[in-house]
Amino acid sequence: MPIPTSTPLNNTTLPKHEIPGNYGLPFLGPLKDRWDYFYHQGRYSFFKSRAEKYNSTVFRTNMPPGPWVSPDPRVVVLLDAISFPILFDNSKVDKKDIFVGTFMPSTSFAGGYRALAYLDTSEPKHGLLKSMIQSLIASKHNEFVPVFRNGLQSFFTQLEDQLEEKKGVELRPLTDTLSFEFLFKLFCDGKSPLDTKIESNGIKIIKKWQICQIAPLVTLGLPKILNPIEDFIFHSIKLPFFLVKNDYKKLYDAFNSSATTYLEKAENNGISREEACHTLVYMFGFNAFAGISVWFPILIKWVATQGPNLHRQLADEIRTVVKSEGGVTLNSIKKMALTKSVVYEAFRIEPPVPYQYGRAKQDLIVNSHDASYEIKKGEVIFGYQPFATKDPKIFENPEVFESHRFIGEGEKMLKYVLWSNGRETEDPTPENKQCPGKDLSVQLSMILLVEFFLRYDTISVHVKPSFLSDVVTVLSLTKATSM
């Protein structure tokens, strides 16, 4: 039987190369790579320097956290738009217990269950649980627009009020509140988190629960003298569940008492109420809330930094369509070509979840633009998406935000927009690992821009680089002068 391959951009025969790079000495090699990644180079330069060293977009390295936490940190890295999508092929790549990387947090963080994100598509529970989540999202089709628009009014009011009191307002705390309250109401039959056991502490609880799981993958940006201490505490051990046990119980109880429609339907489909609730909590906290609350500042940052010319074009399109259609609806936003292109371009240039992992189910031949490489069964494959979606052999001016990139003929390039753990031209199904909220995320992003430019003409921001996601601070807003 021939070895399966990934699909090249054309049909030319590619030369077969050995995968360059090495893992170094046991323990010392992974430790060096960890320090390069977190402290000496930073994650973008970590990959860029190695791609330049080996003159290849496919190479071997160790991925953090490495010693003491990762059983085996060795990976094959894919950085181009041709090799990267093999990570979406579930016939070739196993996603079992490899969601966050080369280690897995304790299942105690999900009530003792392996969360949906850690299940491979070959496992029977995967299709069942993903179908339930997709069904939940589909059932809210007529609700999310009014619920989200209502949340945005509060978001903008808070932003304006805070700008009157101080020179700049950091976006993330406001988008956290917007995202948490919107998603809770959407998934919990319109109930407010304030009326549950978590009261006003929901965001604090969620973030504490998240950081206990992904601490080995982050850095706090402390002074260099403290790097050894941080490295030992965060990257050399897995934080135990008992640190958030009581908080997680409150979170679980809040969903168990509020998401009655979803939980009853899950029980009718043969899923225990307990497992269904833990699945919902994990999806809410780690997939939906974590993704959206990070994504909204990214989107606003890229739109804001393009300046008044783009702002004027967006405002003209949005106000014209809303006026002609008689309001903000899903049908009206479908007619906003520029607004949609801007959202896709933001997803392309800075995908909110940059990592993808998988384990080869069999011996594979993976193609890049220039060569083919053999990956052995059982080897871990890692893709760093910001390189793949800014591949200079695919996109013209890949490092530049081009607002009109995906209009007209440009829509053909959407197959290279990969933020959702799949191509933008494909749909999530129970048989794949693509984000079940893919379309919802695009629609919410467009509604955010629509509501913004119905209310304002322009915005200015300050951007401070940070390890995981830049800190975006709003400096000024200009109210809309026409409609």
Short mmCIF file of C-alpha atoms in Angstrom, two decimals:
data_model
loop_
_atom_site.label_atom_id
_atom_site.label_comp_id
_atom_site.label_asym_id
_atom_site.label_seq_id
_atom_site.Cartn_x
_atom_site.Cartn_y
_atom_site.Cartn_z
CA MET A 1 0.00 0.00 0.00
CA PRO A 2 1.46 3.41 -0.95
CA ILE A 3 2.29 5.90 1.81
CA PRO A 4 -0.46 8.59 2.02
CA THR A 5 0.55 12.11 1.05
CA SER A 6 -0.59 15.66 1.56
CA THR A 7 -1.68 17.60 -1.54
CA PRO A 8 0.83 19.94 -3.23
CA LEU A 9 -0.16 23.20 -4.91
CA ASN A 10 0.56 21.67 -8.34
CA ASN A 11 1.16 18.26 -9.81
CA THR A 12 4.91 18.44 -10.26
CA THR A 13 7.02 15.71 -8.74
CA LEU A 14 8.72 17.04 -5.64
CA PRO A 15 12.18 15.91 -4.47
CA LYS A 16 12.14 13.85 -1.30
CA HIS A 17 14.18 15.37 1.55
CA GLU A 18 15.06 14.25 5.04
CA ILE A 19 13.33 16.44 7.60
CA PRO A 20 16.01 18.86 8.85
CA GLY A 21 16.60 19.73 12.48
CA ASN A 22 17.24 17.71 15.62
CA TYR A 23 16.08 17.40 19.20
CA GLY A 24 19.42 17.80 20.93
CA LEU A 25 20.56 15.82 23.95
CA PRO A 26 17.91 14.23 26.20
CA PHE A 27 16.58 16.75 28.74
CA LEU A 28 19.08 19.47 27.74
CA GLY A 29 17.76 19.82 24.18
CA PRO A 30 14.11 20.31 25.23
CA LEU A 31 15.19 22.62 28.06
CA LYS A 32 17.19 24.81 25.66
CA ASP A 33 14.28 24.97 23.22
CA ARG A 34 11.94 25.91 26.05
CA TRP A 35 14.14 28.82 27.09
CA ASP A 36 14.50 29.96 23.48
CA TYR A 37 10.74 29.85 23.05
CA PHE A 38 9.78 31.71 26.22
CA TYR A 39 12.73 33.93 27.07
CA HIS A 40 15.53 34.19 24.49
CA GLN A 41 13.63 34.48 21.21
CA GLY A 42 9.87 34.54 21.73
CA ARG A 43 7.52 32.22 19.88
CA TYR A 44 7.50 33.93 16.44
CA SER A 45 11.29 34.24 16.26
CA PHE A 46 11.60 30.69 17.63
CA PHE A 47 10.02 29.31 14.46
CA LYS A 48 11.38 31.93 12.07
CA SER A 49 15.00 31.40 13.12
CA ARG A 50 14.76 27.66 12.68
CA ALA A 51 13.04 27.92 9.29
CA GLU A 52 15.87 30.21 8.15
CA LYS A 53 18.57 27.99 9.65
CA TYR A 54 17.31 24.89 7.86
CA ASN A 55 16.02 26.76 4.78
CA SER A 56 12.83 24.74 5.17
CA THR A 57 9.23 25.23 6.32
CA VAL A 58 9.27 21.65 7.64
CA PHE A 59 11.73 20.78 10.41
CA ARG A 60 12.20 19.01 13.74
CA THR A 61 12.33 20.68 17.15
CA ASN A 62 11.08 20.31 20.72
CA MET A 63 7.88 22.09 21.67
CA PRO A 64 7.44 23.48 25.20
CA PRO A 65 6.84 22.72 27.96
CA GLY A 66 9.36 19.90 27.70
CA PRO A 67 11.14 18.44 30.76
CA TRP A 68 8.98 17.19 33.66
CA VAL A 69 5.65 18.05 31.99
CA SER A 70 5.79 16.70 28.42
CA PRO A 71 6.30 12.91 28.20
CA ASP A 72 7.85 13.49 24.76
CA PRO A 73 8.27 17.09 23.46
CA ARG A 74 9.63 16.09 20.02
CA VAL A 75 7.59 17.36 17.05
CA VAL A 76 7.75 17.87 13.29
CA VAL A 77 6.89 21.51 12.57
CA LEU A 78 4.84 22.58 9.52
CA LEU A 79 4.94 26.28 8.59
CA ASP A 80 3.62 26.58 5.03
CA ALA A 81 0.12 26.60 3.53
CA ILE A 82 0.62 23.32 1.65
CA SER A 83 1.88 21.08 4.46
CA PHE A 84 -0.21 22.58 7.30
CA PRO A 85 -3.66 21.25 6.22
CA ILE A 86 -2.61 17.62 6.73
CA LEU A 87 -3.44 18.38 10.37
CA PHE A 88 -7.11 18.55 9.33
CA ASP A 89 -7.11 15.09 7.70
CA ASN A 90 -8.49 12.78 10.37
CA SER A 91 -7.76 9.69 8.29
CA LYS A 92 -4.05 10.47 8.63
CA VAL A 93 -3.73 12.36 11.91
CA ASP A 94 -4.89 11.31 15.39
CA LYS A 95 -6.11 14.10 17.72
CA LYS A 96 -6.47 11.95 20.83
CA ASP A 97 -5.30 13.74 24.02
CA ILE A 98 -3.21 16.27 22.10
CA PHE A 99 -5.40 19.39 22.14
CA VAL A 100 -3.01 21.79 23.92
CA GLY A 101 0.24 20.14 22.90
CA THR A 102 2.75 17.56 24.00
CA PHE A 103 1.14 17.18 27.44
CA MET A 104 -2.41 16.83 28.73
CA PRO A 105 -3.87 18.49 31.84
CA SER A 106 -5.68 16.28 34.33
CA THR A 107 -9.19 15.19 33.35
CA SER A 108 -10.24 16.50 36.79
CA PHE A 109 -10.54 19.92 35.14
CA ALA A 110 -13.46 18.50 33.13
CA GLY A 111 -15.13 16.52 35.90
CA GLY A 112 -13.07 13.39 35.26
CA TYR A 113 -14.13 13.19 31.61
CA ARG A 114 -11.97 13.60 28.54
CA ALA A 115 -13.35 16.79 27.04
CA LEU A 116 -14.54 16.84 23.42
CA ALA A 117 -11.41 18.71 22.35
CA TYR A 118 -9.27 15.74 23.46
CA LEU A 119 -11.28 13.10 21.59
CA ASP A 120 -10.22 11.80 18.19
CA THR A 121 -12.89 11.59 15.52
CA SER A 122 -12.54 7.79 15.55
CA GLU A 123 -13.91 7.64 19.09
CA PRO A 124 -17.71 7.11 19.23
CA LYS A 125 -18.22 9.81 21.87
CA HIS A 126 -16.73 12.47 19.58
CA GLY A 127 -19.52 12.43 17.01
CA LEU A 128 -22.21 12.21 19.68
CA LEU A 129 -20.92 15.13 21.77
CA LYS A 130 -20.08 17.34 18.79
CA SER A 131 -23.52 16.74 17.31
CA MET A 132 -25.04 17.95 20.58
CA ILE A 133 -22.94 21.12 20.57
CA GLN A 134 -23.76 21.82 16.93
CA SER A 135 -27.43 21.23 17.63
CA LEU A 136 -27.28 23.66 20.55
CA ILE A 137 -25.71 26.37 18.37
CA ALA A 138 -28.21 25.77 15.55
CA SER A 139 -31.14 26.04 17.96
CA LYS A 140 -30.00 29.57 18.88
CA HIS A 141 -30.00 30.78 15.27
CA ASN A 142 -32.79 33.30 15.80
CA GLU A 143 -31.59 34.44 19.22
CA PHE A 144 -27.94 35.36 18.99
CA VAL A 145 -28.34 38.54 16.92
CA PRO A 146 -30.65 40.37 19.36
CA VAL A 147 -28.83 38.99 22.43
CA PHE A 148 -25.43 40.03 21.09
CA ARG A 149 -26.63 43.46 19.92
CA ASN A 150 -28.06 44.10 23.37
CA GLY A 151 -24.72 43.17 24.94
CA LEU A 152 -22.89 45.47 22.55
CA GLN A 153 -24.93 48.47 23.66
CA SER A 154 -23.72 47.91 27.22
CA PHE A 155 -20.16 47.34 25.93
CA PHE A 156 -20.08 50.65 24.05
CA THR A 157 -21.65 52.55 26.95
CA GLN A 158 -19.00 51.25 29.35
CA LEU A 159 -16.25 52.06 26.85
CA GLU A 160 -17.47 55.63 26.45
CA ASP A 161 -17.94 56.16 30.19
CA GLN A 162 -14.43 54.93 30.97
CA LEU A 163 -12.90 57.06 28.21
CA GLU A 164 -14.41 60.12 29.88
CA GLU A 165 -12.61 59.21 33.12
CA LYS A 166 -9.17 58.24 31.78
CA LYS A 167 -6.91 58.67 28.77
CA GLY A 168 -7.09 55.08 27.58
CA VAL A 169 -9.25 52.01 28.14
CA GLU A 170 -7.88 48.48 27.82
CA LEU A 171 -10.26 46.44 25.70
CA ARG A 172 -9.77 42.95 27.12
CA PRO A 173 -11.70 43.41 30.42
CA LEU A 174 -14.65 44.82 28.46
CA THR A 175 -14.61 42.10 25.81
CA ASP A 176 -14.34 39.51 28.58
CA THR A 177 -17.57 40.81 30.13
CA LEU A 178 -19.31 41.09 26.75
CA SER A 179 -18.32 37.55 25.74
CA PHE A 180 -19.06 35.88 29.07
CA GLU A 181 -22.51 37.36 29.52
CA PHE A 182 -23.52 36.86 25.89
CA LEU A 183 -22.42 33.22 25.74
CA PHE A 184 -23.95 32.34 29.10
CA LYS A 185 -27.32 33.81 28.12
CA LEU A 186 -27.16 32.14 24.72
CA PHE A 187 -26.39 28.65 26.03
CA CYS A 188 -28.41 28.88 29.25
CA ASP A 189 -31.87 29.79 27.98
CA GLY A 190 -31.45 33.53 28.47
CA LYS A 191 -30.47 33.31 32.14
CA SER A 192 -27.93 35.74 33.55
CA PRO A 193 -24.78 34.46 35.29
CA LEU A 194 -25.51 37.02 38.01
CA ASP A 195 -28.48 34.89 39.08
CA THR A 196 -26.37 31.77 39.67
CA LYS A 197 -23.82 30.67 42.26
CA ILE A 198 -20.99 32.29 40.32
CA GLU A 199 -22.68 35.71 40.65
CA SER A 200 -20.24 38.36 39.34
CA ASN A 201 -17.17 36.10 39.70
CA GLY A 202 -17.64 34.07 36.52
CA ILE A 203 -14.79 35.58 34.52
CA LYS A 204 -12.38 35.34 37.43
CA ILE A 205 -13.32 31.69 37.94
CA ILE A 206 -12.99 30.82 34.25
CA LYS A 207 -9.57 32.44 33.92
CA LYS A 208 -8.24 30.76 37.05
CA TRP A 209 -9.49 27.42 35.72
CA GLN A 210 -7.89 28.08 32.33
CA ILE A 211 -4.49 29.15 33.63
CA CYS A 212 -4.20 26.08 35.86
CA GLN A 213 -4.42 23.96 32.70
CA ILE A 214 -2.25 25.96 30.29
CA ALA A 215 0.33 27.45 32.69
CA PRO A 216 3.11 25.32 31.12
CA LEU A 217 2.44 27.13 27.81
CA VAL A 218 2.53 30.78 28.89
CA THR A 219 4.91 33.36 30.27
CA LEU A 220 3.99 36.37 32.38
CA GLY A 221 6.59 38.73 30.91
CA LEU A 222 8.38 39.16 34.25
CA PRO A 223 11.83 40.79 34.58
CA LYS A 224 14.63 38.52 33.35
CA ILE A 225 15.95 37.96 36.85
CA LEU A 226 12.71 36.15 37.69
CA ASN A 227 12.70 33.89 34.62
CA PRO A 228 14.19 30.86 36.45
CA ILE A 229 11.51 31.11 39.14
CA GLU A 230 8.70 31.43 36.61
CA ASP A 231 10.13 28.60 34.53
CA PHE A 232 10.18 26.28 37.52
CA ILE A 233 6.68 27.13 38.78
CA PHE A 234 4.85 27.39 35.45
CA HIS A 235 6.76 25.20 33.01
CA SER A 236 8.16 22.40 35.15
CA ILE A 237 4.99 21.18 36.87
CA LYS A 238 1.32 20.77 36.08
CA LEU A 239 -0.78 22.83 38.46
CA PRO A 240 -3.18 20.61 40.44
CA PHE A 241 -6.96 20.72 40.12
CA PHE A 242 -7.53 21.30 43.84
CA LEU A 243 -6.49 24.94 43.32
CA VAL A 244 -9.78 25.52 41.48
CA LYS A 245 -11.92 22.64 42.75
CA ASN A 246 -14.41 24.78 44.68
CA ASP A 247 -14.59 27.40 41.93
CA TYR A 248 -15.21 24.77 39.27
CA LYS A 249 -18.03 23.29 41.36
CA LYS A 250 -19.75 26.70 41.31
CA LEU A 251 -19.28 26.92 37.55
CA TYR A 252 -20.65 23.42 37.03
CA ASP A 253 -23.64 24.09 39.27
CA ALA A 254 -24.41 27.32 37.40
CA PHE A 255 -24.65 25.50 34.08
CA ASN A 256 -26.39 22.48 35.58
CA SER A 257 -29.18 24.66 36.90
CA SER A 258 -29.40 27.00 33.90
CA ALA A 259 -28.77 25.08 30.67
CA THR A 260 -31.86 22.93 31.15
CA THR A 261 -32.92 22.71 27.49
CA TYR A 262 -29.52 21.47 26.35
CA LEU A 263 -29.09 19.05 29.25
CA GLU A 264 -32.54 17.51 28.82
CA LYS A 265 -31.91 17.02 25.11
CA ALA A 266 -28.54 15.43 25.84
CA GLU A 267 -30.15 12.95 28.25
CA ASN A 268 -32.74 12.08 25.60
CA ASN A 269 -29.85 11.30 23.23
CA GLY A 270 -28.17 8.90 25.64
CA ILE A 271 -25.60 11.22 27.23
CA SER A 272 -25.63 11.42 31.02
CA ARG A 273 -26.59 14.81 32.41
CA GLU A 274 -23.28 14.95 34.27
CA GLU A 275 -21.11 14.34 31.19
CA ALA A 276 -23.22 16.69 29.07
CA CYS A 277 -22.83 19.46 31.64
CA HIS A 278 -19.05 19.01 31.97
CA THR A 279 -18.83 19.01 28.16
CA LEU A 280 -20.78 22.27 27.98
CA VAL A 281 -18.67 23.92 30.70
CA TYR A 282 -15.46 22.97 28.90
CA MET A 283 -16.73 24.09 25.51
CA PHE A 284 -17.98 27.35 27.01
CA GLY A 285 -14.81 28.14 28.98
CA PHE A 286 -12.02 26.81 26.81
CA ASN A 287 -13.39 27.07 23.30
CA ALA A 288 -16.11 29.72 23.12
CA PHE A 289 -15.26 32.26 25.83
CA ALA A 290 -11.48 31.91 25.59
CA GLY A 291 -11.60 32.28 21.83
CA ILE A 292 -14.07 35.14 21.47
CA SER A 293 -12.78 37.29 24.32
CA VAL A 294 -9.27 37.13 22.84
CA TRP A 295 -10.48 37.54 19.27
CA PHE A 296 -12.54 40.73 19.62
CA PRO A 297 -9.55 42.91 20.67
CA ILE A 298 -7.53 41.41 17.79
CA LEU A 299 -10.26 42.34 15.30
CA ILE A 300 -10.67 45.86 16.69
CA LYS A 301 -6.88 46.34 16.73
CA TRP A 302 -6.48 45.52 13.04
CA VAL A 303 -9.45 47.63 11.97
CA ALA A 304 -8.42 50.57 14.16
CA THR A 305 -4.80 50.61 12.96
CA GLN A 306 -5.81 50.80 9.28
CA GLY A 307 -6.93 54.39 9.78
CA PRO A 308 -9.78 56.70 8.76
CA ASN A 309 -9.88 55.72 5.08
CA LEU A 310 -10.92 52.13 5.82
CA HIS A 311 -13.19 53.35 8.61
CA ARG A 312 -15.00 55.60 6.15
CA GLN A 313 -15.41 52.75 3.64
CA LEU A 314 -16.77 50.40 6.28
CA ALA A 315 -19.14 53.04 7.65
CA ASP A 316 -20.46 53.80 4.14
CA GLU A 317 -21.09 50.14 3.33
CA ILE A 318 -22.64 49.29 6.69
CA ARG A 319 -24.92 52.33 6.90
CA THR A 320 -26.06 51.99 3.30
CA VAL A 321 -26.96 48.29 3.64
CA VAL A 322 -28.64 48.69 7.03
CA LYS A 323 -30.75 51.56 5.70
CA SER A 324 -31.78 49.70 2.55
CA GLU A 325 -32.51 46.45 4.43
CA GLY A 326 -34.33 48.14 7.28
CA GLY A 327 -32.10 46.93 10.10
CA VAL A 328 -29.30 44.63 11.26
CA THR A 329 -30.12 41.04 10.37
CA LEU A 330 -28.22 37.98 9.18
CA ASN A 331 -29.51 38.66 5.69
CA SER A 332 -28.30 42.26 5.74
CA ILE A 333 -24.78 41.44 6.90
CA LYS A 334 -24.45 38.88 4.08
CA LYS A 335 -24.55 41.82 1.67
CA MET A 336 -21.58 43.60 3.29
CA ALA A 337 -18.69 42.36 1.13
CA LEU A 338 -16.03 44.69 2.54
CA THR A 339 -17.01 44.06 6.16
CA LYS A 340 -16.83 40.31 5.59
CA SER A 341 -13.46 40.60 3.82
CA VAL A 342 -12.05 42.63 6.73
CA VAL A 343 -13.13 39.93 9.20
CA TYR A 344 -11.55 37.17 7.11
CA GLU A 345 -8.36 39.18 6.67
CA ALA A 346 -8.08 39.63 10.44
CA PHE A 347 -8.56 35.88 10.91
CA ARG A 348 -5.85 35.29 8.29
CA ILE A 349 -3.23 37.69 9.59
CA GLU A 350 -3.64 36.88 13.29
CA PRO A 351 -5.58 33.66 13.96
CA PRO A 352 -6.75 33.60 17.60
CA VAL A 353 -5.61 29.98 18.11
CA PRO A 354 -2.23 29.69 16.37
CA TYR A 355 -1.37 26.07 17.25
CA GLN A 356 -2.45 22.72 15.82
CA TYR A 357 -1.25 19.30 16.94
CA GLY A 358 -1.77 15.77 15.67
CA ARG A 359 -0.09 12.38 15.75
CA ALA A 360 0.56 10.47 12.54
CA LYS A 361 -1.74 7.44 12.33
CA GLN A 362 0.53 5.85 9.74
CA ASP A 363 3.69 6.58 7.79
CA LEU A 364 3.00 9.76 5.78
CA ILE A 365 4.53 11.75 2.96
CA VAL A 366 3.99 15.46 3.62
CA ASN A 367 4.54 17.97 0.82
CA SER A 368 5.65 21.57 1.16
CA HIS A 369 6.03 23.90 -1.83
CA ASP A 370 9.53 22.65 -2.60
CA ALA A 371 9.95 19.12 -1.27
CA SER A 372 8.32 16.04 0.23
CA TYR A 373 9.11 14.59 3.66
CA GLU A 374 8.38 11.29 5.34
CA ILE A 375 6.81 11.35 8.79
CA LYS A 376 6.72 8.07 10.67
CA LYS A 377 3.68 6.59 12.38
CA GLY A 378 3.36 7.92 15.93
CA GLU A 379 5.37 11.10 15.38
CA VAL A 380 3.73 14.30 16.63
CA ILE A 381 3.06 16.93 13.97
CA PHE A 382 2.81 20.58 14.97
CA GLY A 383 1.59 23.49 12.87
CA TYR A 384 2.14 27.14 13.72
CA GLN A 385 -0.67 28.79 11.80
CA PRO A 386 0.51 32.43 11.53
CA PHE A 387 3.24 31.25 9.13
CA ALA A 388 0.87 29.10 7.05
CA THR A 389 -1.70 31.87 6.64
CA LYS A 390 1.01 34.37 5.75
CA ASP A 391 2.72 32.09 3.26
CA PRO A 392 4.39 34.41 0.67
CA LYS A 393 3.95 31.76 -2.04
CA ILE A 394 0.18 31.91 -1.54
CA PHE A 395 -0.62 35.48 -0.52
CA GLU A 396 0.64 38.70 -2.08
CA ASN A 397 1.96 41.07 0.60
CA PRO A 398 1.23 38.46 3.29
CA GLU A 399 2.42 40.58 6.22
CA VAL A 400 0.16 43.49 5.18
CA PHE A 401 -3.48 43.81 6.23
CA GLU A 402 -5.32 44.06 2.90
CA SER A 403 -8.94 44.93 3.66
CA HIS A 404 -10.21 44.02 0.16
CA ARG A 405 -8.26 40.75 -0.10
CA PHE A 406 -11.31 38.45 -0.05
CA ILE A 407 -13.72 40.38 -2.28
CA GLY A 408 -14.80 39.04 -5.69
CA GLU A 409 -12.14 36.75 -7.15
CA GLY A 410 -10.35 37.01 -3.83
CA GLU A 411 -12.95 34.71 -2.28
CA LYS A 412 -11.11 31.83 -3.94
CA MET A 413 -8.30 32.40 -1.44
CA LEU A 414 -10.54 31.63 1.53
CA LYS A 415 -9.42 28.00 1.37
CA TYR A 416 -6.11 29.23 2.83
CA VAL A 417 -7.81 30.85 5.84
CA LEU A 418 -7.39 28.16 8.49
CA TRP A 419 -8.23 29.68 11.89
CA SER A 420 -11.11 27.29 12.68
CA ASN A 421 -9.08 24.05 12.59
CA GLY A 422 -10.16 23.63 9.00
CA ARG A 423 -10.43 25.57 5.78
CA GLU A 424 -12.82 28.51 5.71
CA THR A 425 -14.47 26.93 2.65
CA GLU A 426 -15.35 23.78 4.62
CA ASP A 427 -17.98 23.16 7.28
CA PRO A 428 -17.73 21.65 10.77
CA THR A 429 -19.28 18.20 11.08
CA PRO A 430 -19.36 15.49 13.76
CA GLU A 431 -16.76 13.67 11.65
CA ASN A 432 -14.11 16.40 11.77
CA LYS A 433 -12.37 18.61 14.35
CA GLN A 434 -13.36 21.96 12.86
CA CYS A 435 -14.73 24.47 15.36
CA PRO A 436 -18.52 23.99 15.70
CA GLY A 437 -18.89 27.74 16.25
CA LYS A 438 -16.97 28.70 13.07
CA ASP A 439 -19.85 30.43 11.28
CA LEU A 440 -21.15 31.97 14.49
CA SER A 441 -17.74 33.54 15.15
CA VAL A 442 -17.66 35.15 11.70
CA GLN A 443 -21.22 36.46 12.12
CA LEU A 444 -20.52 37.88 15.58
CA SER A 445 -17.39 39.58 14.24
CA MET A 446 -19.38 41.22 11.48
CA ILE A 447 -22.12 42.33 13.86
CA LEU A 448 -19.48 43.87 16.13
CA LEU A 449 -18.17 45.95 13.21
CA VAL A 450 -21.69 46.80 12.04
CA GLU A 451 -22.76 48.08 15.45
CA PHE A 452 -19.47 49.93 15.87
CA PHE A 453 -19.72 51.86 12.60
CA LEU A 454 -23.39 52.62 13.10
CA ARG A 455 -22.31 54.37 16.28
CA TYR A 456 -18.83 55.74 15.48
CA ASP A 457 -16.91 57.18 12.54
CA THR A 458 -13.40 56.24 13.65
CA ILE A 459 -11.27 54.86 16.50
CA SER A 460 -7.64 55.09 17.60
CA VAL A 461 -5.81 52.53 19.73
CA HIS A 462 -2.45 51.84 21.33
CA VAL A 463 -1.01 48.34 20.97
CA LYS A 464 1.44 46.83 23.45
CA PRO A 465 3.03 43.54 22.36
CA SER A 466 2.46 40.58 24.68
CA PHE A 467 3.40 36.88 24.53
CA LEU A 468 -0.03 35.39 23.80
CA SER A 469 -2.03 38.36 22.57
CA ASP A 470 -1.28 42.06 22.30
CA VAL A 471 -2.74 44.46 24.86
CA VAL A 472 -5.07 46.81 22.97
CA THR A 473 -6.01 50.14 24.56
CA VAL A 474 -8.64 52.45 23.05
CA LEU A 475 -7.43 56.06 23.04
CA SER A 476 -10.32 57.81 21.32
CA LEU A 477 -13.66 57.35 19.59
CA THR A 478 -15.38 59.71 17.20
CA LYS A 479 -19.18 59.55 17.26
CA ALA A 480 -20.95 59.04 13.95
CA THR A 481 -21.77 62.29 12.18
CA SER A 482 -24.13 60.79 9.62
CA MET A 483 -26.31 57.77 9.04
#
